[in-house]
JSON list of C-alpha atoms in Angstrom, two decimals:
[
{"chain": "A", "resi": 1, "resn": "UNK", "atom": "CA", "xyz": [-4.07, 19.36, -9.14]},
{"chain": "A", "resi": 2, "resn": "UNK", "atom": "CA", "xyz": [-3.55, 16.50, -7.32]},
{"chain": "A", "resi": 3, "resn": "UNK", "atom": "CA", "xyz": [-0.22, 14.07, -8.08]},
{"chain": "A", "resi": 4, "resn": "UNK", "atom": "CA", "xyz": [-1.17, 10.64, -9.13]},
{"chain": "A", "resi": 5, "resn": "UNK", "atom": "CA", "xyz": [-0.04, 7.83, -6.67]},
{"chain": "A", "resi": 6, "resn": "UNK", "atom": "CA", "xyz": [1.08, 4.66, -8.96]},
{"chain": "A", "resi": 7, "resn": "UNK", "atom": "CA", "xyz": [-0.45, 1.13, -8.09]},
{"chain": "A", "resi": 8, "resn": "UNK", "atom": "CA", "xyz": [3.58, 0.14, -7.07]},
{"chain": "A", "resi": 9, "resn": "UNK", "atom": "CA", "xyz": [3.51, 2.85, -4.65]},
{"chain": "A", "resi": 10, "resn": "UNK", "atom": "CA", "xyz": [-0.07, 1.72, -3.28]},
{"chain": "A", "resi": 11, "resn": "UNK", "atom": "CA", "xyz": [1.13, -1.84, -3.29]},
{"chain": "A", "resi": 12, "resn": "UNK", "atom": "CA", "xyz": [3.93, -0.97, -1.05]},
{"chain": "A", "resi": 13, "resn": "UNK", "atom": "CA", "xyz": [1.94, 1.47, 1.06]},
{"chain": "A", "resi": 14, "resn": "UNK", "atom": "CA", "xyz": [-0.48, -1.38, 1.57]},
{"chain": "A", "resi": 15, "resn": "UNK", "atom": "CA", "xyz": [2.68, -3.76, 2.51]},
{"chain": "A", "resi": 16, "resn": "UNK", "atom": "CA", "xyz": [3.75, -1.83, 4.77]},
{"chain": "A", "resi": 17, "resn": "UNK", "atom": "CA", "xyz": [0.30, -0.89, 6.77]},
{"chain": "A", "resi": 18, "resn": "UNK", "atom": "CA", "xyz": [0.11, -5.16, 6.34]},
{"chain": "A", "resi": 19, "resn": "UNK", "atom": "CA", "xyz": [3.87, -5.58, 8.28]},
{"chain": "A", "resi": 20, "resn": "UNK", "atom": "CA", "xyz": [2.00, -3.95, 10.87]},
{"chain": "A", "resi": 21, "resn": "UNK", "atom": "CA", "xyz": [-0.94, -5.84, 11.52]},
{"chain": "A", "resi": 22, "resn": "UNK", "atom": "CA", "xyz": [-3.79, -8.18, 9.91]},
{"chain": "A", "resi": 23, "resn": "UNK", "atom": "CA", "xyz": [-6.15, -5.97, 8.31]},
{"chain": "A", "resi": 24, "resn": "UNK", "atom": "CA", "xyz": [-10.23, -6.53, 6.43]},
{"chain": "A", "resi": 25, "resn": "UNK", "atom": "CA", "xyz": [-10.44, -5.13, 2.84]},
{"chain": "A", "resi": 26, "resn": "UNK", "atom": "CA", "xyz": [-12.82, -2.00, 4.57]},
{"chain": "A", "resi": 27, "resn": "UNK", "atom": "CA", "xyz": [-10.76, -1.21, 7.22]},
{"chain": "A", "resi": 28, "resn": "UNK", "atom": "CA", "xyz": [-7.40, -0.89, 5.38]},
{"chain": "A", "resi": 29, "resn": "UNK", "atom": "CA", "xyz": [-9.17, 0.87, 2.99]},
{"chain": "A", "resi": 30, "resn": "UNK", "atom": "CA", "xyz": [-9.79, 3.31, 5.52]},
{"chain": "A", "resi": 31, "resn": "UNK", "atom": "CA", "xyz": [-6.26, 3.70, 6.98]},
{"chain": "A", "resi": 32, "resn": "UNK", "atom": "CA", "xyz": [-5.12, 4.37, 3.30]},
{"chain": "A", "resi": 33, "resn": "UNK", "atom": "CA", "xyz": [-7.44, 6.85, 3.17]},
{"chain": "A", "resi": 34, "resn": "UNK", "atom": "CA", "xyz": [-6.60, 8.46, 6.66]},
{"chain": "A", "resi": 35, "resn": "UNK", "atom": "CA", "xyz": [-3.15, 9.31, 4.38]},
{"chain": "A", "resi": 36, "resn": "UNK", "atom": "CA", "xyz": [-4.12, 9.54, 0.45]},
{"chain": "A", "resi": 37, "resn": "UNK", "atom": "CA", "xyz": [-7.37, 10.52, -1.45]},
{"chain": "A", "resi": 38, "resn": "UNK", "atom": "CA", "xyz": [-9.05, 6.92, -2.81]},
{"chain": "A", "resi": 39, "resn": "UNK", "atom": "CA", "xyz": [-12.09, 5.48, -3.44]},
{"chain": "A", "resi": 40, "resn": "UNK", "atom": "CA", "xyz": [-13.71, 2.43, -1.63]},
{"chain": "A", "resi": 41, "resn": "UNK", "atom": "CA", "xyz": [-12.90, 0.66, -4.87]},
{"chain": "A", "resi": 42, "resn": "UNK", "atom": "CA", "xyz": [-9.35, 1.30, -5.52]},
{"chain": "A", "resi": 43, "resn": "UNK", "atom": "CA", "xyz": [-8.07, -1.41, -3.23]},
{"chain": "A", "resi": 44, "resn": "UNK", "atom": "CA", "xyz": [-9.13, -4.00, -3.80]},
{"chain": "A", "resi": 45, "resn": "UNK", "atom": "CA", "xyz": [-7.75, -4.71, -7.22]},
{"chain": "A", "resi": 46, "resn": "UNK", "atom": "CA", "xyz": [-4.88, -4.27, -6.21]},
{"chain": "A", "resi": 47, "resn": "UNK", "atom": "CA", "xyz": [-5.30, -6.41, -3.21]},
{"chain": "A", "resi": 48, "resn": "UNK", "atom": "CA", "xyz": [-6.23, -9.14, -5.36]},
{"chain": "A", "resi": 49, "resn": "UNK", "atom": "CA", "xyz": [-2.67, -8.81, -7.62]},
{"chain": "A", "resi": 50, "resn": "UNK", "atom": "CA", "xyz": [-0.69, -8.61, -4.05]},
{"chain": "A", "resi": 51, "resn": "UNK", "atom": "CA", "xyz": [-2.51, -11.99, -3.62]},
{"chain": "A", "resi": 52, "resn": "UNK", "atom": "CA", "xyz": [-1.46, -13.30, -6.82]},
{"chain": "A", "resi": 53, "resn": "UNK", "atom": "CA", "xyz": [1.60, -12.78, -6.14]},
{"chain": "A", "resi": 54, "resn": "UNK", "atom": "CA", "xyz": [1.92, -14.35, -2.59]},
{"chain": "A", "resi": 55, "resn": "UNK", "atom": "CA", "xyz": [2.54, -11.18, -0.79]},
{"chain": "A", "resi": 56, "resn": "UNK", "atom": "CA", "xyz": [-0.10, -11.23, 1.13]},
{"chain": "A", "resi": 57, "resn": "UNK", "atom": "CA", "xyz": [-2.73, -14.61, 1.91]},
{"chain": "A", "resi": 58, "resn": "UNK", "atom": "CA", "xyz": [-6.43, -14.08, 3.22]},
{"chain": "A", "resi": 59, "resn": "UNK", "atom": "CA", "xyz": [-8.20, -15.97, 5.83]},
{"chain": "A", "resi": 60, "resn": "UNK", "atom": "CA", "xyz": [-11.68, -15.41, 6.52]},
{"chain": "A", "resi": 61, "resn": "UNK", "atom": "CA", "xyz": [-13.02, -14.27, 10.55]},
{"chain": "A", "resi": 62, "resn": "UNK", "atom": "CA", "xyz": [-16.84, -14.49, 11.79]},
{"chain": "A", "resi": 63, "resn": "UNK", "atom": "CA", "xyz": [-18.19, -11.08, 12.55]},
{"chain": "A", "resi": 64, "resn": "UNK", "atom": "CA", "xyz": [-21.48, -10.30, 13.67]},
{"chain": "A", "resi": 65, "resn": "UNK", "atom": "CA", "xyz": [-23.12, -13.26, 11.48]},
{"chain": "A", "resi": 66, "resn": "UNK", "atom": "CA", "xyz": [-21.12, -12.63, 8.37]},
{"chain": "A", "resi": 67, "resn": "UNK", "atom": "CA", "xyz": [-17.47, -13.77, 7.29]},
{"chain": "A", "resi": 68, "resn": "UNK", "atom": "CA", "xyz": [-14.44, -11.11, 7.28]},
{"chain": "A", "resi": 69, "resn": "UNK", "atom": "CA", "xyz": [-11.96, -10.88, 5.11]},
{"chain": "A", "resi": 70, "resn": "UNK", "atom": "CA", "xyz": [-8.42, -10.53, 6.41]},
{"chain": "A", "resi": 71, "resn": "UNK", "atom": "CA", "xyz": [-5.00, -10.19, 4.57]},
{"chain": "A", "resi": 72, "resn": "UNK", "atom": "CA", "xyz": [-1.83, -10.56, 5.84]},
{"chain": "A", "resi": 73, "resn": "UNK", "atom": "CA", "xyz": [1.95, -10.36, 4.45]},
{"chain": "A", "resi": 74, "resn": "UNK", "atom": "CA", "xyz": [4.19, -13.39, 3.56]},
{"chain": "A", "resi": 75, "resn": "UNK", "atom": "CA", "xyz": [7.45, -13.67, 4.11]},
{"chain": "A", "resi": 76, "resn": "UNK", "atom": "CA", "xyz": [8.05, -12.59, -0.15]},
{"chain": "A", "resi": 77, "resn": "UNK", "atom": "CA", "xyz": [5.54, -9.70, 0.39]},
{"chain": "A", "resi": 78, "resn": "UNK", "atom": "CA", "xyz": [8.04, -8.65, 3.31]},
{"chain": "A", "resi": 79, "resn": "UNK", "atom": "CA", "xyz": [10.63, -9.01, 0.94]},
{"chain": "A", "resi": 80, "resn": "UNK", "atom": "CA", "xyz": [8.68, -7.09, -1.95]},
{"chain": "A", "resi": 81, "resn": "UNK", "atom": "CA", "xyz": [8.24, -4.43, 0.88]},
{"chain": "A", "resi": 82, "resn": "UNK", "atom": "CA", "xyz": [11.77, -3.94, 1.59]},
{"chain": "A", "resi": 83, "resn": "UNK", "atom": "CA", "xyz": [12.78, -3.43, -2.41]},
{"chain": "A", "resi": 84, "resn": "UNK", "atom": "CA", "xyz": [9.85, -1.10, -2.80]},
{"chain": "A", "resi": 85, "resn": "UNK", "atom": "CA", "xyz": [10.82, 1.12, 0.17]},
{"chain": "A", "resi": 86, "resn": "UNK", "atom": "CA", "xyz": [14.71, 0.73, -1.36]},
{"chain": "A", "resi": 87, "resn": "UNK", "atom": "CA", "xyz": [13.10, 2.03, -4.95]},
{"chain": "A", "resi": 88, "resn": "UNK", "atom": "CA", "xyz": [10.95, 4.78, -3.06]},
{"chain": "A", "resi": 89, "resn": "UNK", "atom": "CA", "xyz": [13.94, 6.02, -1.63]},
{"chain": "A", "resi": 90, "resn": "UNK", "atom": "CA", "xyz": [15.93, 6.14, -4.87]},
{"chain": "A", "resi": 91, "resn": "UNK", "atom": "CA", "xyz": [13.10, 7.83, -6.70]},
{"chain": "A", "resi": 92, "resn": "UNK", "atom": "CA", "xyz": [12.73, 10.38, -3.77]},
{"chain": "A", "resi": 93, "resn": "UNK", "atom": "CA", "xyz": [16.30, 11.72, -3.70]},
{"chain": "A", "resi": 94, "resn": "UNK", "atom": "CA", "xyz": [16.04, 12.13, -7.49]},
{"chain": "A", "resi": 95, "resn": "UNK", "atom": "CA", "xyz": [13.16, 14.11, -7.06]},
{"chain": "A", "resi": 96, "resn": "UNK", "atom": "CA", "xyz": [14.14, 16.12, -4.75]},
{"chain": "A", "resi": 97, "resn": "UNK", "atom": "CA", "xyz": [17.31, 16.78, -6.15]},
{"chain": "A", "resi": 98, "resn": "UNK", "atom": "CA", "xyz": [15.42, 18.21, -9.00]},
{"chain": "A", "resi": 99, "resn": "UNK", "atom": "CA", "xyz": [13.39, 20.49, -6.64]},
{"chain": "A", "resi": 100, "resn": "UNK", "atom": "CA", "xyz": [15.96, 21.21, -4.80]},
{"chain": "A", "resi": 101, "resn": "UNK", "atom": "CA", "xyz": [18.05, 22.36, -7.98]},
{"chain": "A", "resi": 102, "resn": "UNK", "atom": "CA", "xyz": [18.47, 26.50, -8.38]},
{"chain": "A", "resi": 103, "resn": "UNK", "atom": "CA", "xyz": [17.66, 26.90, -12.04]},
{"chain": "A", "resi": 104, "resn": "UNK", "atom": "CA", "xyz": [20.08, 29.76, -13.87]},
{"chain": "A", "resi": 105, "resn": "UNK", "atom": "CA", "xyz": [18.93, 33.00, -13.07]},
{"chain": "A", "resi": 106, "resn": "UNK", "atom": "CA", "xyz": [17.94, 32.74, -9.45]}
]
């Protein structure tokens, strides 16, 4: 079985590969992938709604006779970045706490 990652917790795992560096749709796709299971598809959609939102802008590179599509983090995706990491954190202890818990009889 494998554990379901939620969009928020793509969003801010593509935030934070973005505070890094500039990265085309293909080739963050691929550095996702380097850490979590997803399709070529999965992305992108969600790319789009981090655009919508101003948390990340696109600008468009030449590459070998064809146009590139880069994103990059705003300033409020920054932001979003930093409350999502804060969240992740919260959630985490709570789960682990649970893990962590001995149940009665052990």
């Amino acid at each position: 079985m494998a554990i379901q990652i939620s969009s928020e917790v793509l969003e801010g795992m593509v935030l934070a590969l973005l505070s890094h560096q500039d990265y085309y749709g293909y080739s963050l796709t691929q550095d996702v992938k380097y850490f979590i299971p997803i399709s070529n598809s999965t992305l992108y959609p969600i790319l789009r709604r981090l655009k919508k939102e101003d948390w990340v802008t696109t600008y468009d590179r030449p590459f070998d006779g064809r146009n590139r599509r880069y994103y990059k983090i705003t300033n409020s995706g920054l932001t979003q970045l930093n409350q999502i990491k804060a969240e992740w954190i919260e959630h985490k202890k709570i789960v682990d706490q649970i893990f962590d818990t001995k149940q009665e009889g052990e």
